[in-house]
mmCIF file of C-alpha atoms in Angstrom:
data_model
loop_
_atom_site.group_PDB
_atom_site.id
_atom_site.type_symbol
_atom_site.label_atom_id
_atom_site.label_comp_id
_atom_site.label_asym_id
_atom_site.label_seq_id
_atom_site.Cartn_x
_atom_site.Cartn_y
_atom_site.Cartn_z
ATOM 1 C CA MET A 1106 -33.763 7.435 -14.945
ATOM 2 C CA ILE A 1107 -30.551 6.635 -13.059
ATOM 3 C CA GLY A 1108 -30.614 3.172 -11.516
ATOM 4 C CA PRO A 1109 -28.917 1.952 -8.318
ATOM 5 C CA ILE A 1110 -25.885 0.559 -10.173
ATOM 6 C CA GLU A 1111 -25.252 3.903 -11.883
ATOM 7 C CA ILE A 1112 -25.704 5.760 -8.587
ATOM 8 C CA ASN A 1113 -23.172 3.510 -6.865
ATOM 9 C CA ALA A 1114 -20.761 3.944 -9.781
ATOM 10 C CA LEU A 1115 -21.172 7.712 -9.409
ATOM 11 C CA LYS A 1116 -20.496 7.376 -5.690
ATOM 12 C CA ILE A 1117 -17.170 5.688 -6.403
ATOM 13 C CA PHE A 1118 -16.179 8.234 -9.059
ATOM 14 C CA ILE A 1119 -17.134 11.207 -6.864
ATOM 15 C CA LEU A 1120 -15.184 9.893 -3.871
ATOM 16 C CA SER A 1121 -12.192 9.137 -6.112
ATOM 17 C CA LEU A 1122 -12.298 12.692 -7.462
ATOM 18 C CA LEU A 1123 -12.717 14.242 -4.016
ATOM 19 C CA SER A 1124 -9.816 12.175 -2.681
ATOM 20 C CA PHE A 1125 -7.641 13.299 -5.581
ATOM 21 C CA LEU A 1126 -8.544 16.969 -5.148
ATOM 22 C CA LEU A 1127 -8.047 16.915 -1.385
ATOM 23 C CA SER A 1128 -4.634 15.264 -1.746
ATOM 24 C CA PHE A 1129 -3.581 17.357 -4.727
ATOM 25 C CA PHE A 1130 -4.325 20.728 -3.130
ATOM 26 C CA SER A 1131 -2.920 19.673 0.241
ATOM 27 C CA ALA A 1132 0.411 18.689 -1.292
ATOM 28 C CA PRO A 1133 1.948 22.198 -1.569
ATOM 29 C CA PHE A 1134 1.356 22.782 2.148
ATOM 30 C CA LEU A 1135 2.861 19.403 3.040
ATOM 31 C CA ILE A 1136 5.858 20.014 0.757
ATOM 32 C CA ARG A 1137 6.487 23.411 2.341
ATOM 33 C CA PHE A 1138 6.304 21.854 5.811
ATOM 34 C CA LEU A 1139 8.612 18.947 4.981
ATOM 35 C CA TYR A 1140 11.274 21.157 3.409
ATOM 36 C CA TYR A 1141 11.067 23.849 6.085
ATOM 37 C CA TYR A 1142 11.848 21.329 8.804
ATOM 38 C CA LYS A 1143 14.276 19.331 6.592
ATOM 39 C CA LEU A 1144 12.451 16.065 7.193
ATOM 40 C CA TRP A 1145 14.714 13.829 5.174
ATOM 41 C CA LYS A 1146 17.275 11.191 6.048
ATOM 42 C CA LYS A 1147 20.600 12.787 6.891
ATOM 43 C CA LYS A 1148 22.645 9.953 5.418
ATOM 44 C CA VAL A 1149 22.086 7.102 2.986
ATOM 45 C CA ARG A 1150 21.895 3.548 4.277
ATOM 46 C CA GLU A 1151 25.262 1.786 3.905
ATOM 47 C CA VAL A 1152 24.333 -1.552 5.493
ATOM 48 C CA ALA A 1153 22.017 -4.210 4.025
ATOM 49 C CA ILE A 1154 19.339 -6.092 5.961
ATOM 50 C CA ASP A 1155 21.759 -8.989 6.540
ATOM 51 C CA GLY A 1156 24.327 -6.695 8.159
ATOM 52 C CA ASN A 1157 26.745 -6.600 5.206
ATOM 53 C CA ARG A 1158 27.707 -3.435 3.351
ATOM 54 C CA ALA A 1159 25.195 -2.253 0.747
ATOM 55 C CA SER A 1160 27.907 -0.739 -1.444
ATOM 56 C CA VAL A 1161 25.956 -0.888 -4.723
ATOM 57 C CA PHE A 1162 22.846 0.700 -3.221
ATOM 58 C CA PHE A 1163 24.944 3.401 -1.546
ATOM 59 C CA LYS A 1164 26.700 4.259 -4.818
ATOM 60 C CA LEU A 1165 23.390 4.499 -6.703
ATOM 61 C CA HIS A 1166 21.576 6.618 -4.100
ATOM 62 C CA LYS A 1167 24.220 8.586 -2.211
ATOM 63 C CA ASP A 1168 23.367 11.810 -4.052
ATOM 64 C CA LYS A 1169 19.610 11.306 -4.159
ATOM 65 C CA GLU A 1170 18.008 10.396 -0.846
ATOM 66 C CA VAL A 1171 19.577 13.134 1.246
ATOM 67 C CA GLY A 1172 17.633 16.328 0.608
ATOM 68 C CA THR A 1173 14.356 14.714 -0.455
ATOM 69 C CA PRO A 1174 11.878 14.518 2.435
ATOM 70 C CA ARG A 1175 9.970 11.442 3.516
ATOM 71 C CA MET A 1176 6.356 11.156 4.741
ATOM 72 C CA GLY A 1177 4.722 11.984 1.401
ATOM 73 C CA GLY A 1178 2.473 9.019 2.157
ATOM 74 C CA LEU A 1179 0.463 11.316 4.415
ATOM 75 C CA LEU A 1180 -1.194 12.516 1.207
ATOM 76 C CA ILE A 1181 -2.492 9.000 0.576
ATOM 77 C CA TRP A 1182 -4.200 7.993 3.794
ATOM 78 C CA VAL A 1183 -5.052 11.198 5.666
ATOM 79 C CA PRO A 1184 -7.520 12.488 2.996
ATOM 80 C CA ILE A 1185 -9.302 9.128 2.994
ATOM 81 C CA ILE A 1186 -9.777 9.203 6.765
ATOM 82 C CA ILE A 1187 -11.037 12.783 6.509
ATOM 83 C CA LEU A 1188 -13.548 11.870 3.784
ATOM 84 C CA ALA A 1189 -14.728 8.796 5.685
ATOM 85 C CA PHE A 1190 -15.557 10.710 8.852
ATOM 86 C CA LEU A 1191 -16.770 13.823 7.030
ATOM 87 C CA PHE A 1192 -19.450 11.965 5.072
ATOM 88 C CA SER A 1193 -20.280 9.791 8.062
ATOM 89 C CA PHE A 1194 -21.097 13.024 9.920
ATOM 90 C CA LEU A 1195 -22.882 14.661 6.966
ATOM 91 C CA SER A 1196 -25.000 11.541 6.420
ATOM 92 C CA HIS A 1197 -27.031 12.528 9.481
ATOM 93 C CA PHE A 1198 -28.454 15.435 7.499
ATOM 94 C CA ASN A 1199 -31.450 14.767 5.278
ATOM 95 C CA PHE A 1200 -29.682 15.109 1.923
ATOM 96 C CA PHE A 1201 -29.463 12.168 -0.472
ATOM 97 C CA TRP A 1202 -25.871 12.580 -1.670
ATOM 98 C CA PHE A 1203 -24.505 13.221 1.818
ATOM 99 C CA GLN A 1204 -26.045 9.920 2.870
ATOM 100 C CA LYS A 1205 -24.984 8.118 -0.296
ATOM 101 C CA LEU A 1206 -21.350 9.230 -0.130
ATOM 102 C CA ASN A 1207 -20.978 7.819 3.362
ATOM 103 C CA PHE A 1208 -18.823 4.703 2.887
ATOM 104 C CA LEU A 1209 -18.318 3.774 6.536
ATOM 105 C CA SER A 1210 -19.867 0.385 7.250
ATOM 106 C CA ARG A 1211 -19.193 -2.353 9.784
ATOM 107 C CA GLU A 1212 -19.220 -5.155 7.225
ATOM 108 C CA GLN A 1213 -17.052 -3.526 4.566
ATOM 109 C CA THR A 1214 -14.872 -0.628 5.659
ATOM 110 C CA TRP A 1215 -14.419 -0.489 9.428
ATOM 111 C CA LEU A 1216 -11.628 -3.051 9.419
ATOM 112 C CA PRO A 1217 -9.681 -1.786 6.368
ATOM 113 C CA LEU A 1218 -9.878 1.822 7.575
ATOM 114 C CA ALA A 1219 -8.693 0.790 11.039
ATOM 115 C CA ALA A 1220 -5.841 -1.250 9.546
ATOM 116 C CA LEU A 1221 -4.911 1.628 7.212
ATOM 117 C CA SER A 1222 -4.845 4.125 10.094
ATOM 118 C CA ILE A 1223 -2.883 1.982 12.548
ATOM 119 C CA ALA A 1224 -0.300 0.780 10.020
ATOM 120 C CA SER A 1225 0.137 4.289 8.587
ATOM 121 C CA LEU A 1226 0.644 5.793 12.049
ATOM 122 C CA LEU A 1227 3.188 3.069 12.803
ATOM 123 C CA GLY A 1228 4.944 3.957 9.568
ATOM 124 C CA LEU A 1229 4.858 7.646 10.477
ATOM 125 C CA VAL A 1230 6.671 6.925 13.745
ATOM 126 C CA ASP A 1231 9.228 4.908 11.795
ATOM 127 C CA ASP A 1232 9.726 7.763 9.306
ATOM 128 C CA ILE A 1233 10.249 10.300 12.086
ATOM 129 C CA LEU A 1234 12.842 8.078 13.751
ATOM 130 C CA GLN A 1235 14.621 7.590 10.410
ATOM 131 C CA VAL A 1236 14.697 11.324 9.736
ATOM 132 C CA PHE A 1237 16.361 11.999 13.081
ATOM 133 C CA GLY A 1238 18.540 8.894 12.929
ATOM 134 C CA ARG A 1239 17.014 7.428 16.064
ATOM 135 C CA GLY A 1240 16.225 3.796 16.779
ATOM 136 C CA LYS A 1241 18.116 0.535 16.595
ATOM 137 C CA TYR A 1242 17.225 -0.353 12.993
ATOM 138 C CA ILE A 1243 19.723 0.103 10.170
ATOM 139 C CA GLY A 1244 19.896 3.822 9.402
ATOM 140 C CA GLY A 1245 17.388 4.640 12.142
ATOM 141 C CA GLY A 1246 13.758 3.736 12.588
ATOM 142 C CA LEU A 1247 11.688 1.300 14.589
ATOM 143 C CA ASP A 1248 13.345 -1.974 15.416
ATOM 144 C CA LEU A 1249 12.363 -4.692 12.941
ATOM 145 C CA LYS A 1250 11.077 -6.866 15.786
ATOM 146 C CA ILE A 1251 8.741 -4.088 16.959
ATOM 147 C CA ARG A 1252 7.356 -3.562 13.471
ATOM 148 C CA PHE A 1253 6.930 -7.294 13.004
ATOM 149 C CA PHE A 1254 5.103 -7.609 16.326
ATOM 150 C CA ILE A 1255 2.670 -4.762 15.607
ATOM 151 C CA ILE A 1256 1.902 -6.033 12.097
ATOM 152 C CA PHE A 1257 1.436 -9.496 13.618
ATOM 153 C CA LEU A 1258 -1.083 -8.017 16.070
ATOM 154 C CA ILE A 1259 -2.944 -6.266 13.242
ATOM 155 C CA GLY A 1260 -3.144 -9.588 11.409
ATOM 156 C CA LEU A 1261 -4.281 -11.373 14.565
ATOM 157 C CA VAL A 1262 -7.080 -8.868 15.250
ATOM 158 C CA GLY A 1263 -8.066 -8.863 11.582
ATOM 159 C CA GLY A 1264 -8.205 -12.648 11.421
ATOM 160 C CA TRP A 1265 -10.221 -12.793 14.629
ATOM 161 C CA TRP A 1266 -12.627 -10.150 13.289
ATOM 162 C CA PHE A 1267 -13.221 -12.129 10.106
ATOM 163 C CA TYR A 1268 -13.667 -15.419 11.898
ATOM 164 C CA SER A 1269 -15.642 -14.298 14.962
ATOM 165 C CA LYS A 1270 -17.458 -11.137 13.884
ATOM 166 C CA LEU A 1271 -18.018 -11.680 10.163
ATOM 167 C CA GLY A 1272 -18.339 -15.467 10.343
ATOM 168 C CA VAL A 1273 -15.806 -16.061 7.550
ATOM 169 C CA ASP A 1274 -13.918 -19.348 7.650
ATOM 170 C CA THR A 1275 -13.408 -20.179 3.948
ATOM 171 C CA ILE A 1276 -11.404 -18.816 1.020
ATOM 172 C CA PHE A 1277 -12.638 -18.952 -2.556
ATOM 173 C CA ILE A 1278 -10.445 -20.734 -5.122
ATOM 174 C CA PRO A 1279 -11.164 -19.388 -8.631
ATOM 175 C CA ILE A 1280 -11.186 -21.687 -11.687
ATOM 176 C CA LEU A 1281 -11.833 -24.656 -9.375
ATOM 177 C CA LYS A 1282 -14.861 -22.746 -8.042
ATOM 178 C CA ILE A 1283 -14.597 -24.153 -4.566
ATOM 179 C CA ASN A 1284 -14.725 -22.618 -1.095
ATOM 180 C CA LEU A 1285 -11.815 -24.050 0.850
ATOM 181 C CA LYS A 1286 -12.869 -24.375 4.488
ATOM 182 C CA LEU A 1287 -10.155 -23.315 6.916
ATOM 183 C CA GLY A 1288 -12.196 -22.971 10.084
ATOM 184 C CA ILE A 1289 -10.201 -21.372 12.863
ATOM 185 C CA LEU A 1290 -7.051 -21.760 10.742
ATOM 186 C CA LEU A 1291 -8.283 -18.678 8.897
ATOM 187 C CA ILE A 1292 -6.783 -16.591 11.718
ATOM 188 C CA PRO A 1293 -3.137 -17.744 11.292
ATOM 189 C CA PHE A 1294 -3.619 -17.673 7.517
ATOM 190 C CA PHE A 1295 -4.764 -14.041 7.761
ATOM 191 C CA ILE A 1296 -1.654 -13.235 9.820
ATOM 192 C CA ILE A 1297 0.635 -14.849 7.220
ATOM 193 C CA VAL A 1298 -0.978 -12.925 4.348
ATOM 194 C CA THR A 1299 -0.733 -9.652 6.305
ATOM 195 C CA LEU A 1300 2.969 -10.197 6.988
ATOM 196 C CA ALA A 1301 3.563 -11.169 3.349
ATOM 197 C CA CYS A 1302 1.875 -7.971 2.132
ATOM 198 C CA TRP A 1303 3.944 -5.934 4.579
ATOM 199 C CA ALA A 1304 7.081 -7.472 3.062
ATOM 200 C CA GLY A 1305 5.870 -6.127 -0.296
ATOM 201 C CA GLY A 1306 6.882 -2.670 0.917
ATOM 202 C CA VAL A 1307 10.340 -3.333 -0.518
ATOM 203 C CA ILE A 1308 8.945 -2.136 -3.870
ATOM 204 C CA ASP A 1309 9.453 1.453 -2.706
ATOM 205 C CA GLY A 1310 12.790 2.859 -3.844
ATOM 206 C CA LEU A 1311 12.522 4.763 -7.138
ATOM 207 C CA ASP A 1312 10.585 7.921 -7.974
ATOM 208 C CA GLY A 1313 7.040 6.940 -8.937
ATOM 209 C CA LEU A 1314 7.604 3.197 -8.599
ATOM 210 C CA ALA A 1315 5.506 2.356 -5.527
ATOM 211 C CA GLY A 1316 2.680 4.823 -6.243
ATOM 212 C CA GLY A 1317 2.282 3.692 -9.832
ATOM 213 C CA SER A 1318 2.547 0.018 -8.927
ATOM 214 C CA PHE A 1319 -0.281 0.194 -6.386
ATOM 215 C CA LEU A 1320 -2.676 1.954 -8.786
ATOM 216 C CA PRO A 1321 -3.591 -1.165 -10.823
ATOM 217 C CA ILE A 1322 -3.688 -3.284 -7.661
ATOM 218 C CA PHE A 1323 -6.360 -1.193 -5.967
ATOM 219 C CA GLY A 1324 -8.065 -0.635 -9.308
ATOM 220 C CA ALA A 1325 -8.406 -4.395 -9.651
ATOM 221 C CA PHE A 1326 -9.909 -4.781 -6.194
ATOM 222 C CA MET A 1327 -12.264 -1.872 -6.878
ATOM 223 C CA ILE A 1328 -13.631 -3.773 -9.889
ATOM 224 C CA ILE A 1329 -13.932 -7.012 -7.907
ATOM 225 C CA ALA A 1330 -15.648 -5.274 -4.984
ATOM 226 C CA PHE A 1331 -18.097 -3.547 -7.358
ATOM 227 C CA SER A 1332 -18.911 -6.860 -9.051
ATOM 228 C CA ARG A 1333 -19.765 -8.280 -5.606
ATOM 229 C CA MET A 1334 -21.981 -5.259 -4.817
ATOM 230 C CA GLN A 1335 -19.590 -4.216 -2.034
ATOM 231 C CA TYR A 1336 -20.044 -0.599 -2.994
ATOM 232 C CA ASN A 1337 -18.597 0.920 0.180
ATOM 233 C CA LEU A 1338 -15.453 -1.158 -0.176
ATOM 234 C CA ALA A 1339 -15.231 -0.279 -3.874
ATOM 235 C CA SER A 1340 -15.539 3.378 -2.831
ATOM 236 C CA LEU A 1341 -12.622 2.965 -0.434
ATOM 237 C CA CYS A 1342 -10.540 1.464 -3.243
ATOM 238 C CA GLY A 1343 -11.598 4.340 -5.498
ATOM 239 C CA ALA A 1344 -10.582 6.881 -2.858
ATOM 240 C CA LEU A 1345 -7.191 5.157 -2.618
ATOM 241 C CA LEU A 1346 -6.826 5.468 -6.387
ATOM 242 C CA GLY A 1347 -7.596 9.184 -6.209
ATOM 243 C CA SER A 1348 -5.089 9.925 -3.466
ATOM 244 C CA LEU A 1349 -2.452 7.728 -5.142
ATOM 245 C CA LEU A 1350 -2.847 9.679 -8.383
ATOM 246 C CA ALA A 1351 -2.385 12.965 -6.519
ATOM 247 C CA PHE A 1352 0.660 11.564 -4.709
ATOM 248 C CA LEU A 1353 2.092 10.338 -7.992
ATOM 249 C CA TRP A 1354 1.748 13.821 -9.532
ATOM 250 C CA TYR A 1355 4.356 15.088 -7.056
ATOM 251 C CA ASN A 1356 6.376 11.879 -6.806
ATOM 252 C CA LEU A 1357 7.274 11.590 -10.491
ATOM 253 C CA PRO A 1358 10.931 12.327 -11.283
ATOM 254 C CA PRO A 1359 12.304 14.459 -9.816
ATOM 255 C CA ALA A 1360 10.267 13.556 -6.737
ATOM 256 C CA LYS A 1361 9.196 16.340 -4.396
ATOM 257 C CA PHE A 1362 9.056 13.787 -1.584
ATOM 258 C CA TYR A 1363 9.172 10.054 -0.932
ATOM 259 C CA MET A 1364 6.217 7.964 0.191
ATOM 260 C CA GLY A 1365 7.992 6.750 3.297
ATOM 261 C CA GLU A 1366 6.781 4.043 5.633
ATOM 262 C CA THR A 1367 3.671 6.035 6.550
ATOM 263 C CA GLY A 1368 2.391 5.416 3.040
ATOM 264 C CA MET A 1369 3.905 2.046 2.298
ATOM 265 C CA MET A 1370 2.901 0.241 5.485
ATOM 266 C CA GLY A 1371 -0.669 1.511 5.291
ATOM 267 C CA LEU A 1372 -1.063 0.479 1.655
ATOM 268 C CA CYS A 1373 0.410 -2.985 2.178
ATOM 269 C CA ILE A 1374 -1.683 -3.808 5.241
ATOM 270 C CA VAL A 1375 -4.985 -2.479 3.867
ATOM 271 C CA LEU A 1376 -4.312 -4.505 0.722
ATOM 272 C CA ALA A 1377 -4.294 -7.725 2.759
ATOM 273 C CA VAL A 1378 -7.583 -6.805 4.449
ATOM 274 C CA ILE A 1379 -9.303 -5.861 1.181
ATOM 275 C CA SER A 1380 -8.232 -9.124 -0.460
ATOM 276 C CA PHE A 1381 -10.026 -11.063 2.302
ATOM 277 C CA LEU A 1382 -13.090 -8.820 2.271
ATOM 278 C CA THR A 1383 -13.528 -9.417 -1.467
ATOM 279 C CA ASP A 1384 -12.856 -13.163 -1.001
ATOM 280 C CA SER A 1385 -10.020 -12.757 -3.490
ATOM 281 C CA VAL A 1386 -6.977 -13.676 -1.437
ATOM 282 C CA ALA A 1387 -6.309 -16.587 -3.819
ATOM 283 C CA VAL A 1388 -5.634 -14.148 -6.677
ATOM 284 C CA LEU A 1389 -3.753 -11.638 -4.524
ATOM 285 C CA PRO A 1390 -0.355 -13.065 -5.612
ATOM 286 C CA ILE A 1391 -1.425 -12.511 -9.232
ATOM 287 C CA ILE A 1392 -2.917 -9.037 -8.846
ATOM 288 C CA GLY A 1393 0.065 -8.070 -6.700
ATOM 289 C CA GLY A 1394 2.524 -9.872 -8.943
ATOM 290 C CA LEU A 1395 5.018 -7.019 -8.775
ATOM 291 C CA LEU A 1396 5.159 -7.315 -4.999
ATOM 292 C CA VAL A 1397 5.762 -11.066 -5.288
ATOM 293 C CA ILE A 1398 8.639 -10.486 -7.717
ATOM 294 C CA GLU A 1399 10.197 -7.836 -5.483
ATOM 295 C CA VAL A 1400 9.945 -9.884 -2.283
ATOM 296 C CA GLY A 1401 11.100 -12.999 -4.129
ATOM 297 C CA SER A 1402 14.248 -11.242 -5.348
ATOM 298 C CA VAL A 1403 15.115 -10.223 -1.785
ATOM 299 C CA LEU A 1404 14.579 -13.768 -0.468
ATOM 300 C CA ILE A 1405 16.674 -15.256 -3.283
ATOM 301 C CA GLN A 1406 19.454 -12.778 -2.549
ATOM 302 C CA LEU A 1407 19.443 -13.507 1.185
ATOM 303 C CA PHE A 1408 19.376 -17.277 0.588
ATOM 304 C CA SER A 1409 22.216 -17.113 -1.913
ATOM 305 C CA LYS A 1410 24.423 -14.932 0.270
ATOM 306 C CA LYS A 1411 23.874 -17.127 3.318
ATOM 307 C CA PHE A 1412 24.177 -20.596 1.789
ATOM 308 C CA LEU A 1413 26.029 -20.077 -1.508
ATOM 309 C CA LYS A 1414 28.231 -17.238 -0.247
ATOM 310 C CA ARG A 1415 27.586 -15.149 -3.346
ATOM 311 C CA LYS A 1416 25.063 -12.679 -4.667
ATOM 312 C CA ILE A 1417 22.580 -13.468 -7.440
ATOM 313 C CA PHE A 1418 21.728 -9.788 -7.965
ATOM 314 C CA LEU A 1419 24.068 -6.814 -7.812
ATOM 315 C CA SER A 1420 21.552 -5.280 -5.410
ATOM 316 C CA SER A 1421 18.104 -6.232 -4.201
ATOM 317 C CA PRO A 1422 15.189 -5.876 -4.574
ATOM 318 C CA ILE A 1423 15.326 -6.440 -8.295
ATOM 319 C CA HIS A 1424 14.590 -2.838 -9.325
ATOM 320 C CA HIS A 1425 17.933 -1.860 -7.759
ATOM 321 C CA HIS A 1426 19.646 -4.670 -9.691
ATOM 322 C CA LEU A 1427 18.199 -3.337 -12.946
ATOM 323 C CA GLU A 1428 19.364 0.119 -11.928
ATOM 324 C CA ALA A 1429 22.858 -1.231 -11.225
ATOM 325 C CA ILE A 1430 23.204 -2.918 -14.642
ATOM 326 C CA GLY A 1431 22.417 0.332 -16.408
ATOM 327 C CA TRP A 1432 18.670 0.577 -16.895
ATOM 328 C CA GLN A 1433 17.380 4.129 -16.698
ATOM 329 C CA ARG A 1434 15.270 4.695 -13.594
ATOM 330 C CA GLU A 1435 12.347 5.999 -15.647
ATOM 331 C CA THR A 1436 12.485 2.873 -17.840
ATOM 332 C CA ILE A 1437 12.364 0.592 -14.800
ATOM 333 C CA VAL A 1438 9.422 2.473 -13.321
ATOM 334 C CA MET A 1439 7.354 2.563 -16.492
ATOM 335 C CA ARG A 1440 7.958 -1.097 -17.327
ATOM 336 C CA PHE A 1441 6.974 -2.045 -13.808
ATOM 337 C CA TRP A 1442 3.776 -0.035 -14.253
ATOM 338 C CA ILE A 1443 3.006 -1.952 -17.459
ATOM 339 C CA LEU A 1444 3.666 -5.290 -15.774
ATOM 340 C CA GLY A 1445 1.512 -4.204 -12.840
ATOM 341 C CA PHE A 1446 -1.481 -3.508 -15.097
ATOM 342 C CA ILE A 1447 -1.037 -6.855 -16.847
ATOM 343 C CA PHE A 1448 -0.910 -8.721 -13.524
ATOM 344 C CA ALA A 1449 -3.953 -6.819 -12.252
ATOM 345 C CA LEU A 1450 -6.006 -7.518 -15.393
ATOM 346 C CA LEU A 1451 -5.078 -11.198 -15.289
ATOM 347 C CA GLY A 1452 -6.071 -11.456 -11.636
ATOM 348 C CA VAL A 1453 -9.433 -9.751 -12.250
ATOM 349 C CA VAL A 1454 -10.214 -12.038 -15.185
ATOM 350 C CA ILE A 1455 -9.402 -15.168 -13.172
ATOM 351 C CA ARG A 1456 -11.434 -13.946 -10.172
ATOM 352 C CA LEU A 1457 -14.506 -13.040 -12.230
ATOM 353 C CA LEU A 1458 -14.572 -16.096 -14.482
ATOM 354 C CA LYS A 1459 -17.880 -17.913 -14.104
#
């Protein structure tokens, strides 16, 4: 006799598999579309975020980025939205598995799915502008202030939803086993975490790096959500794993396409929301340790160039520095994957310690 725990585990596995299959078999059509319309950047970025020349980055990537399309991230989030609404519709029919596979719920998945959709659409607009070299940002794309403002608004709405609609005003601190009461300060804290996760998008830059790095992160939150009996949220994490695996199949060297902002922004923002929904924001910097390292390397570089008038790294984020000093790209990617799994396991252990 299959019990409720086994049934919910099956739900997660089935949705993960369906997400993988939908993404995997959609990829050839997307690839054909992207190459037919030449949806790639027409020139490599030559200017860094601080306005100075990015000579090292340009030398490393001048023969790579042009000719490889962006927007591969569509394979990650579009199938999940399709599955969410498909099973929500099918759940109205009197069939057990149609009802069971519905993972739309107000308490668990409305907010992350909304955040995923909005951030991914914002990223899609940014990708389109980059492809056609439009916009005021370096190399084309949405102005940084516009992106910041929209992500800020997502964080504001998300924080308000948690505080006003879900009645959440504390964060759990593992090991100490205390619930730190923030009250209304939860809203600005939610905004800060959302912006910090968005900054983690700098991890994109090498074939397979971002996709493989996010796999253990969402795997960790799937385990945490399941342990808290948040089965719909765990199903969403499982669906993300499935679509990420399919994306990674085509993004391994030599990449058929890049994730682009439509994938990266959606993943980063939904990560922030899921960390709050699982009451695990305190271990987010551990589970997402790779993102912390990447963002930290950029901040160190900017600080050093501004105040010390010299560079700490040949190029930032740090994966480009490792590339510049001679590490093979595949070595960087695979070692980052290993570190990502270690960080994720450590974060899960700390979060689940009784």
